[in-house]
Each structure stands twice: as structure tokens, then as C-alpha cells.
Amino acid sequence: MAGTGKAHLRRSDSVVLSVEDLVVEYRLKGSGDRVHAVSGISLDVLAGETLGLVGESGCGKSTTARAVLGLPRPTSGSVRFDDVEVTTLSEREMRRFRPKAQMVFQDPIASLNPRRTVEDVVAEPSRIVASGTRAERREKVRTVLREVGLDPDVMGSRRARQLSGGQCQRLSIARALVLDPDVLICDEPVSALDVSVQAQVLNLLGDLSQKRRLSMLFISHDLAVVKNVSDRVIVMYLGKICETARPDPLYARPAHPYTAGLLGAIPVPDPGIDPRGRRTVQGEPPSPINPPSGCRFRTRCPFAQKICADEEPEIREIDDNHYVACHFPLTHAAAA
């Protein structure tokens, strides 16, 4: 599965975010071991496009998102926003760049300062970059709060502890939008919310994306959520990309055994369907400290052969805008 290559990257003037050969590694304290969190992935996002990034816990989704913003800076690789190479920027240059790309974190309450009021939380980014006068910043804050569905006259003086989880996430989105970014990175933005509130936040993000022509990198382990919000989907496993395509063909005809296993694990609300007959991923993921040779999924793949241990598969196109990194991709008939 997890393979190398850039065949899926698009050469277009409308690409606003381009990531090539991104590597993020961490050195463990007290030993010489390194955690290979992200191992040479490449992706791109067009203007107004939402790219979904999915995979099980520990595959490197959140690390990828943070590395794109330099939190922390990647070990190696290229991250470009509108032809600006972010990885080589100085701290001062990075501060000037940050308004172009903002992030919505997974835990909405933990990401908010409990001592600040709602208006102060949203106004803080504008104060940091010294954007506009004090009166202009206050008016912008009130406008953005209304845009995300929070009444500034009612909510403006409250603090995070006085808000529900959904309201806190709306506040986090408002804080990210107050600087008018071109790219919004959403790291599991609805995983901590109730299902009904999830739908409200997802609809809000969809409306904002269309209204502002906002590009989004949407990270989630929930495949149903990703399908509903994404224009394209990338499936990750143990720091590598295994498959990417538009949502409908990817979910209807997965070409990689790992993707098929993830889709097979989605609960189906039909008592007539026997879950034991569905393809699922067996076993535990290998350690990112010592990942398997060749294809990283081979230790859990029912179709693995010797070549899977000897050679790492490269991403290749098997259908229109459908790419997979696998020596033995599933046929469409078998996947169906």
C-alpha cells in the first residue's frame, strides 16, 4: 500500500497548497530511535476545493496538518502556498504568512483561552498581526461571529466554559476566519461533538467554503463525514498515502485492500446484513519506529506476496483521477 510517487499531483494555476515529499520524524528521548510519523507524502489543494484526509488513529493525519503550518516544521520536504515555499521562511516571515492559512483544532474547548471573552478570542489574531484600527477590528469580530451563527450581543461577553461544545467549535472557526485565510485546515473538527451538532458544523463549513471560496484540508477518521464534505479523498496508512480519488468512485470501488477494509468497518443500520461477511482490516498497525519494508500494509494484507516486502509500490493511475499505491489493486468487479 503505502507508497511513494507524485502521479496524483495536478499541474494547475489554481493550486493554492502543494505539498511534496513531506517527512516528519521525531527522536525519542533516551534512545536513538526515531518515530517515522509522516514518510514522504505529496498532496495538493485547488482554490475552493475540500480535500479529505482519512485513516485510522496513528496514520499521521494530524501530524501532516500541523507540519503544513510549521507546527512543528517538517523534517524535510516542500510546502508551498501560492508559490511561496513555507519551509524556508524565517520566524518573522512566518508571522506575516500565517494569516493565509489557519487551523481549526480537534478539541474546541482546549484550544480556547478560558480567561478571555468570546470577542477577545476572535479579536486576538487581528491584534497580533496589527490588522486595522481597534474599531475596525471590533466590527470585523462581530461580523464573523454572526457569520458562524453566534450573536455577538448575547455571546460576546461570555467565556468558553459558558458555551456548549458546538458553540465552542463555532467560536474556533470564527477565530480562524477573522484574518480571511485562503486555506483552512480542519483537524477532526466534529469528532468531539454530538451527531446533530456535527451536521450543523459541517453545513456551516460547507456554506463558508462556497461563500468565501475557501480551500480546506479536512482531516477525520469518520469516512461518512469525509465523503459528504470532500471534493477529493486521500487515504493514509502509517505515514504514507495508499489511495486517492473523488469520493463517489473511491467509496463505490475501492482499489486498495486497506481502503476496502476501512469501508467494510462502517456500521450499516440493517439487521439483515451479516457483518461477518464484510471485508475488514485485521491485526494491529506496525510500530512507526520500525515500519515494515516495502509496502507498509503488507503485514495486514490478505493479498500480500514477496514483492510487497521487497519493493515499495508507487502511486499510479488506474482510472480517471483514481490513483492507488499497491502491487495488486483490487479489480472493480471484486471491490463491488
CSV table of C-alpha atoms in Angstrom, one decimal, residues 35-292:
chain,number,residue,atom,x,y,z
A,35,VAL,CA,9.3,7.8,15.0
A,36,HIS,CA,8.5,7.9,11.3
A,37,ALA,CA,5.2,9.9,11.6
A,38,VAL,CA,5.0,11.0,8.0
A,39,SER,CA,7.2,9.4,5.3
A,40,GLY,CA,7.3,11.3,2.1
A,41,ILE,CA,3.7,12.1,1.2
A,42,SER,CA,2.6,14.5,-1.5
A,43,LEU,CA,-0.8,16.3,-2.0
A,44,ASP,CA,-2.3,19.4,-3.4
A,45,VAL,CA,-5.5,21.5,-2.9
A,46,LEU,CA,-7.1,23.7,-5.5
A,47,ALA,CA,-8.8,27.0,-4.9
A,48,GLY,CA,-12.3,26.4,-3.4
A,49,GLU,CA,-11.6,22.7,-3.1
A,50,THR,CA,-12.0,20.5,0.0
A,51,LEU,CA,-9.5,17.7,0.3
A,52,GLY,CA,-10.4,14.9,2.8
A,53,LEU,CA,-7.6,13.1,4.6
A,54,VAL,CA,-8.7,9.8,6.3
A,55,GLY,CA,-7.1,6.9,8.0
A,56,GLU,CA,-7.1,5.1,11.4
A,57,SER,CA,-5.5,6.6,14.5
A,58,GLY,CA,-1.8,7.0,14.3
A,59,CYS,CA,-1.5,7.1,10.5
A,60,GLY,CA,-0.1,10.7,10.5
A,61,LYS,CA,-3.1,12.8,9.6
A,62,SER,CA,-2.8,15.4,12.3
A,63,THR,CA,0.9,15.4,12.0
A,64,THR,CA,0.6,16.2,8.3
A,65,ALA,CA,-1.8,19.1,9.1
A,66,ARG,CA,0.5,20.6,11.7
A,67,ALA,CA,3.6,20.2,9.6
A,68,VAL,CA,1.9,22.1,6.7
A,69,LEU,CA,1.6,25.1,9.0
A,70,GLY,CA,5.0,24.6,10.5
A,71,LEU,CA,3.8,23.3,13.9
A,72,PRO,CA,6.4,21.8,14.0
A,73,ARG,CA,8.4,22.4,10.9
A,74,PRO,CA,8.8,19.2,8.8
A,75,THR,CA,12.0,17.2,8.8
A,76,SER,CA,12.2,17.5,5.0
A,77,GLY,CA,10.0,18.2,2.0
A,78,SER,CA,8.3,21.1,0.4
A,79,VAL,CA,5.2,23.0,1.4
A,80,ARG,CA,4.1,25.8,-1.0
A,81,PHE,CA,1.3,28.3,-0.6
A,82,ASP,CA,0.7,30.2,-3.8
A,83,ASP,CA,4.3,29.6,-4.9
A,84,VAL,CA,5.7,30.6,-1.5
A,85,GLU,CA,8.0,28.0,0.0
A,86,VAL,CA,6.9,27.9,3.6
A,87,THR,CA,9.6,25.6,5.0
A,88,THR,CA,12.4,28.1,4.3
A,89,LEU,CA,10.7,31.2,5.8
A,90,SER,CA,12.2,32.9,8.9
A,91,GLU,CA,10.2,33.4,12.1
A,92,ARG,CA,9.4,37.0,11.1
A,93,GLU,CA,8.4,35.9,7.5
A,94,MET,CA,6.3,33.1,9.0
A,95,ARG,CA,4.4,35.5,11.1
A,96,ARG,CA,3.4,37.5,8.0
A,97,PHE,CA,2.4,34.3,6.2
A,98,ARG,CA,0.2,32.8,8.9
A,99,PRO,CA,-3.0,34.8,8.1
A,100,LYS,CA,-3.1,32.9,4.7
A,101,ALA,CA,-3.6,29.5,6.4
A,102,GLN,CA,-5.5,28.9,9.7
A,103,MET,CA,-6.4,25.8,11.6
A,104,VAL,CA,-9.4,24.5,13.5
A,105,PHE,CA,-8.3,22.1,16.2
A,106,GLN,CA,-9.9,18.8,17.3
A,107,ASP,CA,-10.8,19.8,20.9
A,108,PRO,CA,-12.7,23.1,20.7
A,109,ILE,CA,-12.7,23.8,24.4
A,110,ALA,CA,-9.0,23.0,25.0
A,111,SER,CA,-8.0,25.3,22.0
A,112,LEU,CA,-9.7,28.3,23.6
A,113,ASN,CA,-8.3,30.6,26.3
A,114,PRO,CA,-10.7,30.1,29.3
A,115,ARG,CA,-9.9,33.6,30.6
A,116,ARG,CA,-10.8,35.5,27.5
A,117,THR,CA,-14.3,36.5,26.4
A,118,VAL,CA,-15.7,35.4,23.1
A,119,GLU,CA,-15.0,38.7,21.4
A,120,ASP,CA,-11.4,38.8,22.8
A,121,VAL,CA,-10.8,35.3,21.5
A,122,VAL,CA,-11.8,36.2,17.9
A,123,ALA,CA,-10.0,39.6,18.1
A,124,GLU,CA,-6.7,38.2,19.2
A,125,PRO,CA,-5.4,37.2,15.8
A,126,SER,CA,-6.1,40.6,14.4
A,127,ARG,CA,-4.3,42.3,17.3
A,128,ILE,CA,-1.3,40.0,16.8
A,129,VAL,CA,-0.9,41.0,13.1
A,130,ALA,CA,-1.9,44.6,13.8
A,131,SER,CA,-4.7,44.5,11.3
A,132,GLY,CA,-6.8,47.7,11.1
A,133,THR,CA,-7.9,50.1,13.9
A,134,ARG,CA,-9.4,49.0,17.2
A,135,ALA,CA,-12.9,50.0,16.0
A,136,GLU,CA,-12.4,48.2,12.7
A,137,ARG,CA,-11.2,45.0,14.4
A,138,ARG,CA,-14.3,45.0,16.7
A,139,GLU,CA,-16.7,45.4,13.8
A,140,LYS,CA,-14.9,42.6,11.9
A,141,VAL,CA,-15.2,40.4,15.0
A,142,ARG,CA,-18.9,41.0,15.3
A,143,THR,CA,-19.4,40.3,11.6
A,144,VAL,CA,-17.5,37.0,11.7
A,145,LEU,CA,-19.4,35.9,14.8
A,146,ARG,CA,-22.7,36.4,13.1
A,147,GLU,CA,-21.3,34.5,10.1
A,148,VAL,CA,-20.8,31.4,12.2
A,149,GLY,CA,-24.1,31.7,13.9
A,150,LEU,CA,-23.1,33.3,17.2
A,151,ASP,CA,-25.0,36.5,18.2
A,152,PRO,CA,-22.2,39.0,19.4
A,153,ASP,CA,-24.7,40.9,21.6
A,154,VAL,CA,-25.6,37.7,23.5
A,155,MET,CA,-22.3,35.7,23.3
A,156,GLY,CA,-19.7,38.4,23.1
A,157,SER,CA,-19.1,38.8,26.8
A,158,ARG,CA,-19.2,35.0,27.6
A,159,ARG,CA,-16.3,32.7,28.2
A,160,ALA,CA,-15.6,29.2,26.8
A,161,ARG,CA,-16.8,27.5,29.9
A,162,GLN,CA,-20.2,29.1,29.4
A,163,LEU,CA,-20.6,27.7,25.8
A,164,SER,CA,-21.6,24.2,24.6
A,165,GLY,CA,-19.2,22.1,22.5
A,166,GLY,CA,-20.9,23.1,19.3
A,167,GLN,CA,-20.7,26.8,20.2
A,168,CYS,CA,-17.0,26.5,21.1
A,169,GLN,CA,-16.3,24.9,17.7
A,170,ARG,CA,-18.2,27.8,16.0
A,171,LEU,CA,-16.0,30.2,18.0
A,172,SER,CA,-12.9,28.3,16.9
A,173,ILE,CA,-14.0,28.6,13.3
A,174,ALA,CA,-14.7,32.4,13.8
A,175,ARG,CA,-11.2,32.9,15.2
A,176,ALA,CA,-9.7,31.1,12.2
A,177,LEU,CA,-11.7,33.2,9.7
A,178,VAL,CA,-11.2,36.6,11.2
A,179,LEU,CA,-7.9,37.0,9.2
A,180,ASP,CA,-9.6,36.0,5.9
A,181,PRO,CA,-7.4,33.0,5.2
A,182,ASP,CA,-7.1,31.3,1.8
A,183,VAL,CA,-6.7,27.8,3.3
A,184,LEU,CA,-8.5,26.4,6.4
A,185,ILE,CA,-7.1,23.2,7.9
A,186,CYS,CA,-9.7,21.3,10.0
A,187,ASP,CA,-8.2,18.6,12.3
A,188,GLU,CA,-11.1,16.3,13.3
A,189,PRO,CA,-13.4,19.4,13.8
A,190,VAL,CA,-16.5,17.4,14.6
A,191,SER,CA,-15.2,14.3,16.4
A,192,ALA,CA,-15.9,15.7,19.9
A,193,LEU,CA,-19.5,16.8,19.0
A,194,ASP,CA,-22.9,15.1,19.1
A,195,VAL,CA,-24.2,13.8,15.8
A,196,SER,CA,-26.8,16.5,15.5
A,197,VAL,CA,-24.3,19.2,16.2
A,198,GLN,CA,-21.8,17.6,13.8
A,199,ALA,CA,-24.3,18.2,11.0
A,200,GLN,CA,-24.7,21.8,11.9
A,201,VAL,CA,-20.9,22.4,12.0
A,202,LEU,CA,-20.4,20.6,8.7
A,203,ASN,CA,-23.1,22.5,7.0
A,204,LEU,CA,-21.5,25.7,8.3
A,205,LEU,CA,-18.1,24.8,6.9
A,206,GLY,CA,-19.7,23.9,3.6
A,207,ASP,CA,-21.5,27.3,3.4
A,208,LEU,CA,-18.4,29.2,4.4
A,209,SER,CA,-16.3,27.3,1.8
A,210,GLN,CA,-18.7,28.3,-1.0
A,211,LYS,CA,-19.2,31.9,0.2
A,212,ARG,CA,-15.6,32.6,0.7
A,213,ARG,CA,-14.2,30.3,-2.0
A,214,LEU,CA,-12.2,28.8,0.8
A,215,SER,CA,-9.9,25.8,0.3
A,216,MET,CA,-10.0,23.2,3.1
A,217,LEU,CA,-7.8,20.3,4.2
A,218,PHE,CA,-10.4,18.3,6.2
A,219,ILE,CA,-9.0,15.5,8.5
A,220,SER,CA,-11.1,12.9,10.0
A,221,HIS,CA,-11.3,9.2,10.8
A,222,ASP,CA,-15.0,9.2,10.0
A,223,LEU,CA,-15.3,8.1,6.4
A,224,ALA,CA,-19.0,9.0,6.2
A,225,VAL,CA,-18.2,12.6,7.2
A,226,VAL,CA,-15.4,12.9,4.8
A,227,LYS,CA,-17.5,11.7,1.9
A,228,ASN,CA,-20.1,14.3,2.5
A,229,VAL,CA,-17.7,17.3,2.7
A,230,SER,CA,-14.8,16.4,0.3
A,231,ASP,CA,-14.2,17.0,-3.4
A,232,ARG,CA,-11.3,14.6,-3.2
A,233,VAL,CA,-10.2,12.0,-0.6
A,234,ILE,CA,-6.8,10.7,0.3
A,235,VAL,CA,-6.4,7.5,2.4
A,236,MET,CA,-3.3,7.3,4.7
A,237,TYR,CA,-1.7,4.4,6.5
A,238,LEU,CA,1.3,4.5,8.7
A,239,GLY,CA,2.6,7.8,7.3
A,240,LYS,CA,2.0,7.0,3.7
A,241,ILE,CA,-0.6,7.6,1.0
A,242,CYS,CA,-2.3,4.5,-0.3
A,243,GLU,CA,-5.2,5.7,-2.5
A,244,THR,CA,-6.8,9.0,-3.7
A,245,ALA,CA,-9.8,9.7,-5.8
A,246,ARG,CA,-13.1,11.5,-5.9
A,247,PRO,CA,-15.5,10.4,-3.1
A,248,ASP,CA,-18.1,8.5,-5.1
A,249,PRO,CA,-15.7,6.2,-7.1
A,250,LEU,CA,-13.5,5.7,-4.1
A,251,TYR,CA,-16.3,4.6,-1.8
A,252,ALA,CA,-18.1,2.6,-4.5
A,253,ARG,CA,-15.0,0.9,-6.0
A,254,PRO,CA,-12.0,1.0,-3.6
A,255,ALA,CA,-8.9,-0.2,-5.3
A,256,HIS,CA,-6.7,-0.7,-2.2
A,257,PRO,CA,-7.3,-3.5,0.3
A,258,TYR,CA,-6.8,-1.1,3.2
A,259,THR,CA,-9.5,1.3,1.8
A,260,ALA,CA,-11.8,-1.6,1.3
A,261,GLY,CA,-11.2,-2.7,4.9
A,262,LEU,CA,-12.0,0.7,6.2
A,263,LEU,CA,-15.2,0.9,4.2
A,264,GLY,CA,-16.2,-2.6,5.4
A,265,ALA,CA,-15.9,-1.5,9.0
A,266,ILE,CA,-18.5,1.2,8.6
A,267,PRO,CA,-21.6,0.1,10.6
A,268,VAL,CA,-24.7,-0.5,8.4
A,269,PRO,CA,-28.1,0.1,10.0
A,270,ASP,CA,-29.6,-3.0,8.5
A,271,PRO,CA,-30.2,-6.1,10.7
A,272,GLY,CA,-30.4,-8.3,7.6
A,273,ILE,CA,-26.7,-7.7,6.8
A,274,ASP,CA,-24.3,-10.1,8.4
A,275,PRO,CA,-21.2,-8.0,9.4
A,276,ARG,CA,-19.0,-11.1,9.5
A,277,GLY,CA,-19.2,-11.3,5.7
A,278,ARG,CA,-17.7,-7.9,5.2
A,279,ARG,CA,-14.0,-7.3,4.4
A,280,THR,CA,-12.3,-5.6,7.4
A,281,VAL,CA,-8.7,-4.8,8.4
A,282,GLN,CA,-7.3,-7.5,10.7
A,283,GLY,CA,-4.5,-7.2,13.2
A,284,GLU,CA,-2.7,-4.2,14.7
A,285,PRO,CA,-0.8,-1.5,12.9
A,286,PRO,CA,3.0,-2.0,13.0
A,287,SER,CA,5.2,0.4,15.0
A,288,PRO,CA,6.1,3.7,13.3
A,289,ILE,CA,9.5,3.3,14.9
A,290,ASN,CA,10.3,0.3,12.8
A,291,PRO,CA,7.9,0.2,9.9
A,292,PRO,CA,7.8,-2.9,7.6
